[in-house]
Structures are given as C-alpha cells and as structure tokens.
PDB file of C-alpha atoms in Angstrom:
ATOM      1  CA  MET A 200     -14.890  17.093  20.464  1.00 30.00           C
ATOM      2  CA  THR A 201     -13.764  19.104  17.440  1.00 28.00           C
ATOM      3  CA  ILE A 202     -10.438  19.891  15.799  1.00 29.00           C
ATOM      4  CA  ALA A 203     -10.156  22.921  13.538  1.00 31.00           C
ATOM      5  CA  GLY A 204     -13.940  23.017  13.340  1.00 32.00           C
ATOM      6  CA  HIS A 205     -14.275  19.341  12.378  1.00 33.00           C
ATOM      7  CA  PRO A 206     -16.016  16.719  14.530  1.00 36.00           C
ATOM      8  CA  VAL A 207     -13.759  13.968  15.807  1.00 36.00           C
ATOM      9  CA  ALA A 208     -15.054  10.428  16.292  1.00 40.00           C
ATOM     10  CA  ARG A 209     -14.095   8.931  19.620  1.00 40.00           C
ATOM     11  CA  SER A 210     -12.918   5.334  19.907  1.00 41.00           C
ATOM     12  CA  SER A 211     -15.182   3.555  22.359  1.00 44.00           C
ATOM     13  CA  THR A 212     -12.359   1.763  24.200  1.00 50.00           C
ATOM     14  CA  GLY A 213      -8.745   2.069  25.216  1.00 62.00           C
ATOM     15  CA  LEU A 214      -7.401   1.638  21.665  1.00 88.00           C
ATOM     16  CA  THR A 215      -6.349   5.267  21.420  1.00 95.00           C
ATOM     17  CA  ALA A 216      -3.375   6.884  19.756  1.00 96.00           C
ATOM     18  CA  ALA A 217      -1.891   7.914  23.096  1.00 95.00           C
ATOM     19  CA  GLY A 218      -1.917   4.303  24.313  1.00 95.00           C
ATOM     20  CA  ILE A 219      -0.201   2.777  21.288  1.00 97.00           C
ATOM     21  CA  VAL A 220       3.524   2.023  21.516  1.00 97.00           C
ATOM     22  CA  GLY A 221       4.053   0.405  18.110  1.00 98.00           C
ATOM     23  CA  GLY A 222       5.862  -2.782  17.128  1.00 98.00           C
ATOM     24  CA  THR A 223       4.795  -6.178  15.811  1.00 98.00           C
ATOM     25  CA  GLU A 224       3.623  -9.603  16.856  1.00 98.00           C
ATOM     26  CA  ALA A 225       6.289 -11.142  14.605  1.00 97.00           C
ATOM     27  CA  PRO A 226       9.209 -12.648  16.547  1.00 97.00           C
ATOM     28  CA  ASP A 227      12.837 -11.538  16.450  1.00 97.00           C
ATOM     29  CA  ILE A 228      12.274  -8.036  15.054  1.00 97.00           C
ATOM     30  CA  ASP A 229      14.525  -5.282  16.418  1.00 97.00           C
ATOM     31  CA  SER A 230      12.238  -2.795  18.185  1.00 96.00           C
ATOM     32  CA  ARG A 231      14.382   0.101  16.964  1.00 96.00           C
ATOM     33  CA  VAL A 232      12.907  -0.178  13.446  1.00 97.00           C
ATOM     34  CA  PHE A 233       9.602   1.135  14.874  1.00 98.00           C
ATOM     35  CA  ALA A 234      11.137   4.226  16.478  1.00 97.00           C
ATOM     36  CA  MET A 235       9.325   7.494  15.745  1.00 97.00           C
ATOM     37  CA  GLY A 236       9.209  11.020  17.066  1.00 95.00           C
ATOM     38  CA  PRO A 237       7.077  12.252  19.976  1.00 96.00           C
ATOM     39  CA  GLY A 238       3.382  11.406  19.720  1.00 97.00           C
ATOM     40  CA  MET A 239       3.760   8.980  16.797  1.00 98.00           C
ATOM     41  CA  ALA A 240       3.797   5.163  16.621  1.00 98.00           C
ATOM     42  CA  ILE A 241       3.694   2.505  13.924  1.00 98.00           C
ATOM     43  CA  ARG A 242       2.944  -1.225  13.779  1.00 98.00           C
ATOM     44  CA  TYR A 243       3.260  -3.854  11.054  1.00 98.00           C
ATOM     45  CA  ASP A 244       2.045  -7.432  11.248  1.00 98.00           C
ATOM     46  CA  ARG A 245       1.963 -10.522   9.066  1.00 98.00           C
ATOM     47  CA  PRO A 246      -1.443 -11.954   8.184  1.00 98.00           C
ATOM     48  CA  ALA A 247      -2.263 -15.549   9.069  1.00 98.00           C
ATOM     49  CA  ASP A 248      -0.587 -18.063   6.765  1.00 96.00           C
ATOM     50  CA  GLU A 249      -3.855 -19.090   5.115  1.00 96.00           C
ATOM     51  CA  ILE A 250      -4.502 -15.547   3.809  1.00 97.00           C
ATOM     52  CA  ALA A 251      -0.945 -14.249   3.363  1.00 97.00           C
ATOM     53  CA  GLY A 252      -1.059 -15.080  -0.343  1.00 97.00           C
ATOM     54  CA  SER A 253      -3.873 -12.541  -0.801  1.00 98.00           C
ATOM     55  CA  ILE A 254      -3.448 -10.009   2.020  1.00 98.00           C
ATOM     56  CA  THR A 255      -0.025  -8.341   1.955  1.00 97.00           C
ATOM     57  CA  GLY A 256       0.121  -7.186   5.561  1.00 98.00           C
ATOM     58  CA  TYR A 257      -1.429  -5.167   8.366  1.00 98.00           C
ATOM     59  CA  HIS A 258      -0.388  -1.651   9.322  1.00 98.00           C
ATOM     60  CA  LEU A 259      -1.312   0.695  12.148  1.00 98.00           C
ATOM     61  CA  TYR A 260      -0.380   4.372  12.364  1.00 98.00           C
ATOM     62  CA  ALA A 261      -1.059   6.389  15.500  1.00 98.00           C
ATOM     63  CA  ALA A 262      -0.469  10.057  16.290  1.00 98.00           C
ATOM     64  CA  HIS A 263      -1.494  12.352  19.117  1.00 97.00           C
ATOM     65  CA  GLY A 264      -0.631  15.737  20.562  1.00 96.00           C
ATOM     66  CA  PRO A 265      -0.712  19.297  19.246  1.00 96.00           C
ATOM     67  CA  GLN A 266       2.417  18.763  17.147  1.00 94.00           C
ATOM     68  CA  VAL A 267       0.638  16.287  14.819  1.00 95.00           C
ATOM     69  CA  MET A 268      -2.427  18.416  14.085  1.00 96.00           C
ATOM     70  CA  GLY A 269      -2.470  19.129  10.368  1.00 96.00           C
ATOM     71  CA  GLN A 270       0.572  16.921   9.801  1.00 96.00           C
ATOM     72  CA  LYS A 271       1.348  16.159   6.169  1.00 97.00           C
ATOM     73  CA  ASP A 272       2.769  12.809   5.087  1.00 97.00           C
ATOM     74  CA  TRP A 273       3.449  11.152   1.755  1.00 97.00           C
ATOM     75  CA  PHE A 274       3.107   7.479   0.831  1.00 98.00           C
ATOM     76  CA  LEU A 275       4.446   5.638  -2.196  1.00 98.00           C
ATOM     77  CA  PRO A 276       2.283   4.102  -4.948  1.00 98.00           C
ATOM     78  CA  GLY A 277       1.138   0.599  -4.127  1.00 98.00           C
ATOM     79  CA  THR A 278      -1.526  -2.072  -4.116  1.00 98.00           C
ATOM     80  CA  ALA A 279      -5.112  -1.659  -2.965  1.00 98.00           C
ATOM     81  CA  ASN A 280      -5.729  -1.123   0.759  1.00 98.00           C
ATOM     82  CA  VAL A 281      -8.639  -0.924   3.163  1.00 98.00           C
ATOM     83  CA  ARG A 282      -8.082   1.625   5.930  1.00 98.00           C
ATOM     84  CA  ILE A 283     -10.112   2.273   9.080  1.00 98.00           C
ATOM     85  CA  THR A 284      -9.755   5.378  11.249  1.00 98.00           C
ATOM     86  CA  LEU A 285     -10.516   5.340  14.977  1.00 97.00           C
ATOM     87  CA  GLY A 286     -10.667   8.378  17.216  1.00 95.00           C
ATOM     88  CA  ALA A 287      -9.225  10.404  14.343  1.00 96.00           C
ATOM     89  CA  GLY A 288      -9.623  13.947  13.181  1.00 94.00           C
ATOM     90  CA  PRO A 289     -10.406  14.585   9.516  1.00 96.00           C
ATOM     91  CA  VAL A 290      -8.056  12.979   7.005  1.00 98.00           C
ATOM     92  CA  SER A 291      -7.669  14.361   3.501  1.00 98.00           C
ATOM     93  CA  VAL A 292      -5.713  12.643   0.746  1.00 98.00           C
ATOM     94  CA  ARG A 293      -4.511  13.895  -2.622  1.00 98.00           C
ATOM     95  CA  ILE A 294      -3.567  11.455  -5.401  1.00 98.00           C
ATOM     96  CA  GLY A 295      -2.319  13.372  -8.415  1.00 96.00           C
ATOM     97  CA  ASN A 296      -5.027  15.911  -9.249  1.00 96.00           C
ATOM     98  CA  ARG A 297      -7.707  14.053  -7.267  1.00 98.00           C
ATOM     99  CA  HIS A 298      -8.537  15.305  -3.778  1.00 98.00           C
ATOM    100  CA  PHE A 299     -10.486  13.208  -1.256  1.00 98.00           C
ATOM    101  CA  ASP A 300     -11.503  15.397   1.681  1.00 97.00           C
ATOM    102  CA  PRO A 301     -12.365  13.943   4.063  1.00 97.00           C
ATOM    103  CA  ILE A 302     -11.901  10.248   3.418  1.00 98.00           C
ATOM    104  CA  PRO A 303     -14.600   7.935   4.842  1.00 98.00           C
ATOM    105  CA  GLN A 304     -13.980   6.227   8.190  1.00 98.00           C
ATOM    106  CA  VAL A 305     -13.657   2.909   6.344  1.00 98.00           C
ATOM    107  CA  SER A 306     -12.072   3.528   2.956  1.00 98.00           C
ATOM    108  CA  LEU A 307     -10.971   1.494  -0.021  1.00 98.00           C
ATOM    109  CA  PHE A 308      -7.786   2.935  -1.490  1.00 98.00           C
ATOM    110  CA  GLY A 309      -7.510   1.572  -5.019  1.00 98.00           C
ATOM    111  CA  PRO A 310      -4.209   0.528  -6.614  1.00 98.00           C
ATOM    112  CA  THR A 311      -2.060   3.608  -7.162  1.00 98.00           C
ATOM    113  CA  SER A 312       0.527   4.815  -9.638  1.00 98.00           C
ATOM    114  CA  ARG A 313       0.925   8.232  -8.008  1.00 98.00           C
ATOM    115  CA  VAL A 314       2.241   9.253  -4.614  1.00 98.00           C
ATOM    116  CA  LEU A 315      -0.381   9.869  -1.893  1.00 98.00           C
ATOM    117  CA  GLU A 316      -0.289  13.126   0.050  1.00 98.00           C
ATOM    118  CA  ALA A 317      -2.187  12.893   3.344  1.00 98.00           C
ATOM    119  CA  VAL A 318      -3.090  15.594   5.868  1.00 98.00           C
ATOM    120  CA  THR A 319      -4.116  14.219   9.255  1.00 97.00           C
ATOM    121  CA  HIS A 320      -5.204  15.475  12.678  1.00 97.00           C
ATOM    122  CA  GLY A 321      -4.223  12.668  15.001  1.00 97.00           C
ATOM    123  CA  GLY A 322      -5.889   9.400  15.872  1.00 97.00           C
ATOM    124  CA  VAL A 323      -5.439   5.803  14.775  1.00 98.00           C
ATOM    125  CA  MET A 324      -5.447   4.389  11.246  1.00 98.00           C
ATOM    126  CA  ILE A 325      -5.482   0.610  10.740  1.00 98.00           C
ATOM    127  CA  GLY A 326      -5.188  -0.962   7.325  1.00 98.00           C
ATOM    128  CA  PHE A 327      -4.577  -4.092   5.313  1.00 98.00           C
ATOM    129  CA  GLY A 328      -3.074  -4.435   1.854  1.00 98.00           C
ATOM    130  CA  ILE A 329      -4.788  -6.443  -0.885  1.00 98.00           C
ATOM    131  CA  ASN A 330      -2.725  -7.876  -3.722  1.00 98.00           C
ATOM    132  CA  ALA A 331      -4.029  -8.867  -7.161  1.00 98.00           C
ATOM    133  CA  LEU A 332      -4.992 -12.376  -6.103  1.00 98.00           C
ATOM    134  CA  GLY A 333      -6.737 -10.974  -3.042  1.00 98.00           C
ATOM    135  CA  TRP A 334      -8.668  -8.548  -5.224  1.00 98.00           C
ATOM    136  CA  SER A 335      -9.837 -11.412  -7.444  1.00 98.00           C
ATOM    137  CA  ARG A 336     -11.103 -13.308  -4.388  1.00 98.00           C
ATOM    138  CA  LEU A 337     -12.760 -10.376  -2.610  1.00 98.00           C
ATOM    139  CA  PHE A 338     -14.365  -8.155  -5.248  1.00 97.00           C
ATOM    140  CA  ARG A 339     -16.460  -8.533  -8.390  1.00 95.00           C
ATOM    141  CA  ARG A 340     -15.584  -5.089  -9.714  1.00 97.00           C
ATOM    142  CA  SER A 341     -12.487  -4.443 -11.815  1.00 98.00           C
ATOM    143  CA  ALA A 342      -9.546  -2.961  -9.909  1.00 98.00           C
ATOM    144  CA  GLN A 343      -9.091  -0.553 -12.825  1.00 98.00           C
ATOM    145  CA  ASP A 344     -12.305   1.199 -11.738  1.00 98.00           C
ATOM    146  CA  PHE A 345     -10.519   2.245  -8.537  1.00 98.00           C
ATOM    147  CA  HIS A 346      -7.083   3.128  -9.937  1.00 98.00           C
ATOM    148  CA  ASN A 347      -5.810   6.218  -8.050  1.00 98.00           C
ATOM    149  CA  ARG A 348      -9.142   6.558  -6.255  1.00 98.00           C
ATOM    150  CA  ILE A 349     -10.514   6.355  -2.709  1.00 98.00           C
ATOM    151  CA  VAL A 350     -14.118   5.292  -2.113  1.00 98.00           C
ATOM    152  CA  PRO A 351     -16.238   4.263   0.887  1.00 98.00           C
ATOM    153  CA  PHE A 352     -15.494   0.605   1.527  1.00 98.00           C
ATOM    154  CA  ASP A 353     -19.181  -0.160   1.944  1.00 97.00           C
ATOM    155  CA  ALA A 354     -19.748   0.902  -1.685  1.00 95.00           C
ATOM    156  CA  ILE A 355     -17.935  -2.246  -2.794  1.00 96.00           C
ATOM    157  CA  ALA A 356     -18.165  -4.562   0.224  1.00 96.00           C
ATOM    158  CA  GLY A 357     -21.406  -3.571   1.962  1.00 95.00           C
ATOM    159  CA  GLU A 358     -22.249  -1.694   5.138  1.00 97.00           C
ATOM    160  CA  ALA A 359     -22.231  -4.751   7.398  1.00 97.00           C
ATOM    161  CA  LEU A 360     -18.529  -5.464   6.872  1.00 98.00           C
ATOM    162  CA  SER A 361     -17.580  -1.808   7.361  1.00 98.00           C
ATOM    163  CA  ARG A 362     -19.563  -1.675  10.617  1.00 98.00           C
ATOM    164  CA  ARG A 363     -17.956  -4.918  11.800  1.00 98.00           C
ATOM    165  CA  LEU A 364     -14.437  -3.628  11.153  1.00 98.00           C
ATOM    166  CA  VAL A 365     -15.118  -0.440  13.112  1.00 97.00           C
ATOM    167  CA  HIS A 366     -16.906  -2.237  15.940  1.00 97.00           C
ATOM    168  CA  GLU A 367     -14.373  -5.002  16.504  1.00 97.00           C
ATOM    169  CA  LEU A 368     -11.276  -2.846  16.107  1.00 97.00           C
ATOM    170  CA  SER A 369     -12.763  -0.184  18.395  1.00 96.00           C
ATOM    171  CA  ALA A 370     -13.398  -2.903  20.981  1.00 95.00           C
ATOM    172  CA  ALA A 371      -9.801  -4.165  20.840  1.00 97.00           C
ATOM    173  CA  PRO A 372      -8.329  -4.138  24.355  1.00 95.00           C
ATOM    174  CA  ASP A 373      -4.923  -3.080  23.023  1.00 96.00           C
ATOM    175  CA  GLU A 374      -2.801  -2.916  19.882  1.00 97.00           C
ATOM    176  CA  HIS A 375      -1.767  -6.580  20.196  1.00 97.00           C
ATOM    177  CA  ALA A 376      -5.354  -7.616  19.447  1.00 98.00           C
ATOM    178  CA  VAL A 377      -5.449  -5.936  16.034  1.00 98.00           C
ATOM    179  CA  LYS A 378      -3.758  -8.762  14.116  1.00 98.00           C
ATOM    180  CA  PRO A 379      -5.970 -11.593  15.482  1.00 98.00           C
ATOM    181  CA  ILE A 380      -9.080  -9.472  14.896  1.00 98.00           C
ATOM    182  CA  LEU A 381      -8.163  -8.851  11.257  1.00 98.00           C
ATOM    183  CA  ASP A 382      -7.173 -12.488  10.744  1.00 98.00           C
ATOM    184  CA  ALA A 383     -10.547 -13.635  12.104  1.00 98.00           C
ATOM    185  CA  ILE A 384     -12.536 -11.184   9.955  1.00 98.00           C
ATOM    186  CA  LEU A 385     -10.642 -11.646   6.700  1.00 98.00           C
ATOM    187  CA  SER A 386      -9.972 -15.393   6.649  1.00 97.00           C
ATOM    188  CA  PRO A 387     -13.590 -16.439   5.904  1.00 97.00           C
ATOM    189  CA  LEU A 388     -14.158 -13.541   3.471  1.00 96.00           C
ATOM    190  CA  LEU A 389     -11.798 -14.697   0.753  1.00 96.00           C
ATOM    191  CA  GLY A 390     -13.764 -16.452  -1.950  1.00 95.00           C
ATOM    192  CA  PRO A 391     -12.572 -19.267  -4.189  1.00 96.00           C
ATOM    193  CA  GLU A 392      -9.706 -18.574  -6.537  1.00 96.00           C
ATOM    194  CA  PRO A 393     -10.750 -17.566 -10.069  1.00 96.00           C
ATOM    195  CA  ASP A 394      -9.921 -19.514 -13.208  1.00 96.00           C
ATOM    196  CA  ASP A 395      -7.048 -17.105 -13.885  1.00 96.00           C
ATOM    197  CA  ALA A 396      -5.462 -17.608 -10.440  1.00 97.00           C
ATOM    198  CA  ALA A 397      -2.324 -19.307 -11.788  1.00 96.00           C
ATOM    199  CA  LEU A 398      -1.744 -16.476 -14.251  1.00 97.00           C
ATOM    200  CA  ILE A 399      -2.406 -13.845 -11.585  1.00 97.00           C
ATOM    201  CA  ARG A 400       0.149 -15.479  -9.282  1.00 97.00           C
ATOM    202  CA  HIS A 401       2.626 -15.686 -12.131  1.00 96.00           C
ATOM    203  CA  LEU A 402       2.176 -12.005 -12.980  1.00 97.00           C
ATOM    204  CA  MET A 403       2.531 -11.049  -9.306  1.00 97.00           C
ATOM    205  CA  ALA A 404       5.913 -12.759  -9.249  1.00 96.00           C
ATOM    206  CA  LEU A 405       7.061 -11.525 -12.643  1.00 96.00           C
ATOM    207  CA  VAL A 406       6.324  -7.821 -12.143  1.00 96.00           C
ATOM    208  CA  VAL A 407       8.696  -7.736  -9.130  1.00 96.00           C
ATOM    209  CA  ASP A 408      11.353  -9.925 -10.757  1.00 94.00           C
ATOM    210  CA  ARG A 409      14.611  -8.011 -11.260  1.00 90.00           C
ATOM    211  CA  GLU A 410      15.242  -9.939 -14.472  1.00 89.00           C
ATOM    212  CA  MET A 411      11.988  -8.845 -16.074  1.00 90.00           C
ATOM    213  CA  ALA A 412      13.084  -6.239 -18.604  1.00 79.00           C
ATOM    214  CA  GLY A 413       9.860  -5.379 -20.423  1.00 88.00           C
ATOM    215  CA  LEU A 414       6.576  -6.358 -22.009  1.00 91.00           C
ATOM    216  CA  THR A 415       8.105  -8.683 -24.597  1.00 91.00           C
ATOM    217  CA  GLN A 416       9.857 -10.705 -21.934  1.00 93.00           C
ATOM    218  CA  LEU A 417       6.721 -10.660 -19.774  1.00 93.00           C
ATOM    219  CA  ALA A 418       4.616 -12.053 -22.618  1.00 91.00           C
ATOM    220  CA  GLU A 419       7.202 -14.739 -23.341  1.00 93.00           C
ATOM    221  CA  ALA A 420       7.384 -15.725 -19.672  1.00 94.00           C
ATOM    222  CA  THR A 421       3.617 -16.091 -19.327  1.00 94.00           C
ATOM    223  CA  GLY A 422       2.984 -17.587 -22.733  1.00 93.00           C
ATOM    224  CA  VAL A 423      -0.374 -15.840 -23.125  1.00 93.00           C
ATOM    225  CA  PRO A 424      -1.487 -13.221 -25.674  1.00 92.00           C
ATOM    226  CA  GLY A 425      -0.950  -9.568 -24.827  1.00 91.00           C
ATOM    227  CA  SER A 426      -4.695  -8.912 -24.920  1.00 93.00           C
ATOM    228  CA  LYS A 427      -5.278 -11.448 -22.150  1.00 95.00           C
ATOM    229  CA  LEU A 428      -2.384 -10.049 -20.092  1.00 96.00           C
ATOM    230  CA  ARG A 429      -3.932  -6.586 -20.283  1.00 96.00           C
ATOM    231  CA  ARG A 430      -7.381  -7.882 -19.365  1.00 97.00           C
ATOM    232  CA  VAL A 431      -6.105  -9.809 -16.338  1.00 97.00           C
ATOM    233  CA  ALA A 432      -3.892  -6.906 -15.243  1.00 98.00           C
ATOM    234  CA  HIS A 433      -6.713  -4.357 -15.504  1.00 98.00           C
ATOM    235  CA  ARG A 434      -9.166  -6.601 -13.655  1.00 98.00           C
ATOM    236  CA  ASN A 435      -6.896  -7.588 -10.762  1.00 98.00           C
ATOM    237  CA  PHE A 436      -3.922  -5.185 -10.602  1.00 98.00           C
ATOM    238  CA  GLY A 437      -5.792  -2.028 -11.633  1.00 98.00           C
ATOM    239  CA  MET A 438      -3.408  -0.939 -14.390  1.00 98.00           C
ATOM    240  CA  THR A 439      -1.625  -2.106 -17.524  1.00 97.00           C
ATOM    241  CA  PRO A 440       1.302  -4.564 -17.422  1.00 96.00           C
ATOM    242  CA  LYS A 441       3.550  -1.799 -18.774  1.00 96.00           C
ATOM    243  CA  LEU A 442       2.644   0.571 -15.945  1.00 97.00           C
ATOM    244  CA  LEU A 443       3.137  -2.198 -13.365  1.00 97.00           C
ATOM    245  CA  LEU A 444       6.651  -2.859 -14.677  1.00 96.00           C
ATOM    246  CA  ARG A 445       7.484   0.859 -14.751  1.00 96.00           C
ATOM    247  CA  ARG A 446       6.227   1.312 -11.188  1.00 98.00           C
ATOM    248  CA  THR A 447       8.358  -1.588  -9.946  1.00 97.00           C
ATOM    249  CA  ARG A 448      11.462  -0.389 -11.778  1.00 96.00           C
ATOM    250  CA  PHE A 449      11.087   3.149 -10.452  1.00 97.00           C
ATOM    251  CA  LEU A 450      10.310   2.248  -6.845  1.00 98.00           C
ATOM    252  CA  ARG A 451      13.200  -0.173  -6.613  1.00 96.00           C
ATOM    253  CA  SER A 452      15.618   2.518  -7.812  1.00 96.00           C
ATOM    254  CA  PHE A 453      14.046   5.334  -5.811  1.00 97.00           C
ATOM    255  CA  LEU A 454      14.000   3.348  -2.574  1.00 97.00           C
ATOM    256  CA  ALA A 455      17.712   2.628  -2.952  1.00 96.00           C
ATOM    257  CA  MET A 456      18.204   6.408  -2.899  1.00 96.00           C
ATOM    258  CA  PHE A 457      15.614   6.988  -0.182  1.00 97.00           C
ATOM    259  CA  GLN A 458      17.143   4.450   2.191  1.00 96.00           C
ATOM    260  CA  THR A 459      20.666   5.832   1.750  1.00 95.00           C
ATOM    261  CA  GLY A 460      19.465   9.430   1.912  1.00 95.00           C
ATOM    262  CA  ASP A 461      21.334  10.388  -1.270  1.00 93.00           C
ATOM    263  CA  ALA A 462      19.053  11.657  -4.054  1.00 92.00           C
ATOM    264  CA  THR A 463      22.012  12.429  -6.310  1.00 90.00           C
ATOM    265  CA  ASP A 464      23.639   8.991  -6.414  1.00 92.00           C
ATOM    266  CA  TYR A 465      22.491   7.772  -9.817  1.00 92.00           C
ATOM    267  CA  ALA A 466      24.711   4.715  -9.476  1.00 92.00           C
ATOM    268  CA  LEU A 467      21.821   3.335  -7.391  1.00 93.00           C
ATOM    269  CA  VAL A 468      19.449   3.530 -10.363  1.00 94.00           C
ATOM    270  CA  GLU A 469      18.742   0.227 -12.102  1.00 90.00           C
ATOM    271  CA  ASP A 470      20.444  -0.546 -15.404  1.00 87.00           C
ATOM    272  CA  ALA A 471      17.033  -0.696 -17.102  1.00 88.00           C
ATOM    273  CA  TYR A 472      17.136   3.123 -17.142  1.00 92.00           C
ATOM    274  CA  PHE A 473      18.987   4.490 -20.171  1.00 88.00           C
ATOM    275  CA  ASP A 474      20.163   7.620 -18.351  1.00 91.00           C
ATOM    276  CA  ALA A 475      19.300  10.027 -15.519  1.00 93.00           C
ATOM    277  CA  SER A 476      16.692  11.886 -17.574  1.00 94.00           C
ATOM    278  CA  HIS A 477      14.852   8.611 -18.196  1.00 95.00           C
ATOM    279  CA  PHE A 478      14.728   8.002 -14.434  1.00 96.00           C
ATOM    280  CA  LEU A 479      13.642  11.577 -13.720  1.00 97.00           C
ATOM    281  CA  ARG A 480      10.735  11.270 -16.167  1.00 97.00           C
ATOM    282  CA  ASP A 481       9.499   8.291 -14.187  1.00 97.00           C
ATOM    283  CA  ALA A 482      10.018  10.243 -10.955  1.00 98.00           C
ATOM    284  CA  ASN A 483       7.704  12.932 -12.273  1.00 98.00           C
ATOM    285  CA  THR A 484       5.122  10.271 -13.197  1.00 97.00           C
ATOM    286  CA  PHE A 485       5.125   8.454  -9.857  1.00 98.00           C
ATOM    287  CA  LEU A 486       6.221  11.148  -7.366  1.00 98.00           C
ATOM    288  CA  GLY A 487       5.068  14.275  -9.168  1.00 97.00           C
ATOM    289  CA  THR A 488       8.474  15.829  -8.509  1.00 97.00           C
ATOM    290  CA  THR A 489      12.177  15.010  -8.459  1.00 97.00           C
ATOM    291  CA  PRO A 490      13.675  12.564  -5.944  1.00 97.00           C
ATOM    292  CA  ARG A 491      15.707  15.402  -4.413  1.00 97.00           C
ATOM    293  CA  ARG A 492      12.651  17.553  -3.792  1.00 97.00           C
ATOM    294  CA  PHE A 493      10.616  14.627  -2.516  1.00 98.00           C
ATOM    295  CA  MET A 494      13.345  13.551  -0.102  1.00 97.00           C
ATOM    296  CA  ALA A 495      13.635  17.112   1.223  1.00 97.00           C
ATOM    297  CA  ARG A 496      10.119  16.798   2.672  1.00 96.00           C
ATOM    298  CA  GLU A 497       9.384  15.693   6.222  1.00 94.00           C
ATOM    299  CA  THR A 498       8.124  12.138   5.710  1.00 96.00           C
ATOM    300  CA  HIS A 499       7.773  10.863   9.267  1.00 97.00           C
ATOM    301  CA  PHE A 500       5.472   7.926   8.631  1.00 98.00           C
ATOM    302  CA  LEU A 501       6.984   7.009   5.267  1.00 98.00           C
ATOM    303  CA  ASN A 502      10.448   6.811   6.834  1.00 97.00           C
ATOM    304  CA  ALA A 503       9.158   4.580   9.614  1.00 98.00           C
ATOM    305  CA  SER A 504       7.030   2.512   7.234  1.00 98.00           C
ATOM    306  CA  VAL A 505       9.949   1.715   4.926  1.00 98.00           C
ATOM    307  CA  ARG A 506      12.001   0.484   7.892  1.00 98.00           C
ATOM    308  CA  ALA A 507       9.244  -1.371   9.732  1.00 98.00           C
ATOM    309  CA  ARG A 508       7.601  -2.971   6.713  1.00 98.00           C
ATOM    310  CA  GLY A 509      10.916  -4.171   5.397  1.00 97.00           C
ATOM    311  CA  ALA A 510      11.772  -5.765   8.732  1.00 98.00           C
ATOM    312  CA  VAL A 511       8.399  -7.456   9.280  1.00 98.00           C
ATOM    313  CA  LEU A 512       7.160  -8.237   5.766  1.00 98.00           C
ATOM    314  CA  GLY A 513      10.398  -8.457   3.804  1.00 96.00           C
ATOM    315  CA  THR A 514       9.981  -5.532   1.391  1.00 97.00           C
ATOM    316  CA  PRO A 515       9.935  -1.803   2.186  1.00 97.00           C
ATOM    317  CA  THR A 516       6.818  -0.981   0.175  1.00 97.00           C
ATOM    318  CA  GLN A 517       3.679  -2.786  -0.987  1.00 96.00           C
ATOM    319  CA  ALA A 518       4.297  -2.557  -4.732  1.00 97.00           C
ATOM    320  CA  LEU A 519       7.454  -4.652  -4.316  1.00 97.00           C
ATOM    321  CA  HIS A 520       5.816  -7.238  -2.055  1.00 96.00           C
ATOM    322  CA  VAL A 521       6.892 -10.807  -2.810  1.00 92.00           C
ATOM    323  CA  VAL A 522       4.565 -13.736  -2.252  1.00 85.00           C
ATOM    324  CA  GLU A 523       5.592 -17.349  -2.639  1.00 63.00           C
ATOM    325  CA  ALA A 524       3.960 -18.073  -5.970  1.00 44.00           C
ATOM    326  CA  ASN A 525       3.805 -20.770  -8.557  1.00 35.00           C
ATOM    327  CA  ARG A 526       6.234 -19.357 -11.066  1.00 31.00           C
ATOM    328  CA  SER A 527       5.774 -22.209 -13.521  1.00 32.00           C
ATOM    329  CA  ARG A 528       4.090 -21.413 -16.791  1.00 32.00           C
ATOM    330  CA  PRO A 529       0.311 -21.307 -16.226  1.00 35.00           C
ATOM    331  CA  ALA A 530      -1.898 -23.603 -18.214  1.00 33.00           C
TER     332      ALA A 530
END
C-alpha cells in the first residue's frame, strides 16, 4: 500500500488506527477529555510505579481516513521521547530550521526548546517520555547531543530493542495492552542511578517550581557551583539551566492562554516577565511566532493532548511534569 507515493508499513495485527477509541487505563478519568474529531483518537497512561520517576508517561495517537492525510500538527517543547509508528504513512517533523523527513519507525526525539511541526498520513504513533533521571539511567550519551534532534532509536539503544518495541506493540491485541507491554519492556531496562541522582532529582523539581526566579536562586537552592549545574543539566536535561527555566516560565504562561483560548490576555502571563514584549521574545524563541498566530492554527492533537495529559498525568505538557522528588539539599 502507498500514500502519496510513499510505502506504508502495515501493522501485523488488529492494533490499527481505525480500531482505536482512545482513553486511559487510569481510573476515574472523565472520558470526555479524550474527545477528538472524526478519524482521530488519543490515549495517555501512567507508567508502573517503579519506573514513574524516570518515565513521564505513555501516549498513543491514532488517525485514519482521507481527512487526516497530510495533516499538520504542532507540539510544544518538552523532554526526550521515544516514538514508534505502526501502520503509518510517512511522518515528517520540523524543529526550528531542522527537518526530519521521514522520521524512522522507532525514533528518539531529543529534549526540545522549539515547537515541533509534524506532517502525518494516518496510522498509530506510540511513545513514552523520558525525564532527566530516566536519561541518566538509560543512555551513556549526553542529552545535549540530541537537543532539538530526532535520530533512529537503534543508534543509541541498539537494533534489538527497536525490533522488540515494534514486534510487541504490533502484536498487541488492543489498545489496552499498550501500557502493560511498555511497563514490561522498560522496567528492566533502567540502570542504576548515577552518583548525581540526588542533584538531578532536585533540579527536576526546582526547574518547575513557581518560586524559582532565576539562576542565582537555583544555585543557592542546590548549593553546588554553577559549572557543575551546567554539566549536569547538559548531560541529563539536554540544555543549560537558564534555558530550562526560561522554557518552564514561558510554557506555564502560554498554556494559561492556550487553555482559555485568549492570546491577548496578558494578565495570564507570570510576574517573572517584565512586560508583554519580554514574553513575546520568549514566544518567538520557543514557538517561532506569536501566541496569537500559533493559537490560530488547527492543533487537533495538541488540544487533545493538553486536556488528556493534564487529566491523566497531572500536567498538560511534558516540560512541566512533576515527579515526587527529594527536594532536600543534595550532598
């Protein structure tokens, strides 16, 4: 089968976009948060407790029908992710001035500080988010090497794991099996925590703390030299502490606008911004445009993701994800 001249991989079982309804295995979640338009569905799930400190969550996007061919969607900057496509047409992604076309079937999306623009042609995409602690336990390479990049997952994790992900997810009898499959694959993969684990946890908590005003306060809170903060941030978060704080500050303010649908209500912008122009400069950095222009786009999966992720995982986007962490001063 081909779409627009491109070969389309077929899923070997019934886990097809047309058969996916969307939802979650988490209890007591209102099903209306997963509502999407015709031919589209979304799922979010919580990882098993023993890996939830390293894996931020599971997501599944599904789309089918002529109306989704060549559909364009945008996704906010966030943590690293591994994403697997099943029965999908070609997927191309643009991050800033970098264009990945097509992305591999099993891809590592590095940590991002720019919005992602994706063009898809139907199918299923399953993914899991990896926070800084998870990166330190899974990979030997520095996360900075993959900042705003997409690479074949087997280039960093080996072909065997990529093949296993495709094989076992393709063999899933239905969408409800995706979470237990990912739990079973990922739980034994996480290596021992590194020597800097306490500091990594502390930084994870601090960069999403509303009271964290800037680098000086961050250094005081951690009690470690700035050079070590930068080294740990580059290695495990993929970017500098300053950029992490800016990303958090911007996304928190932007999402307040996005969720209310009002891109002109600057009362929603955090007090850390001196004025509207300060906020708009950050919008250009992280969105590549103004909030008004971004919110004028059709963002089907982003709209659904913000609702569904917030309901299931507690925060509407990965970069703001909160993990129970040891917030005491690391030794």
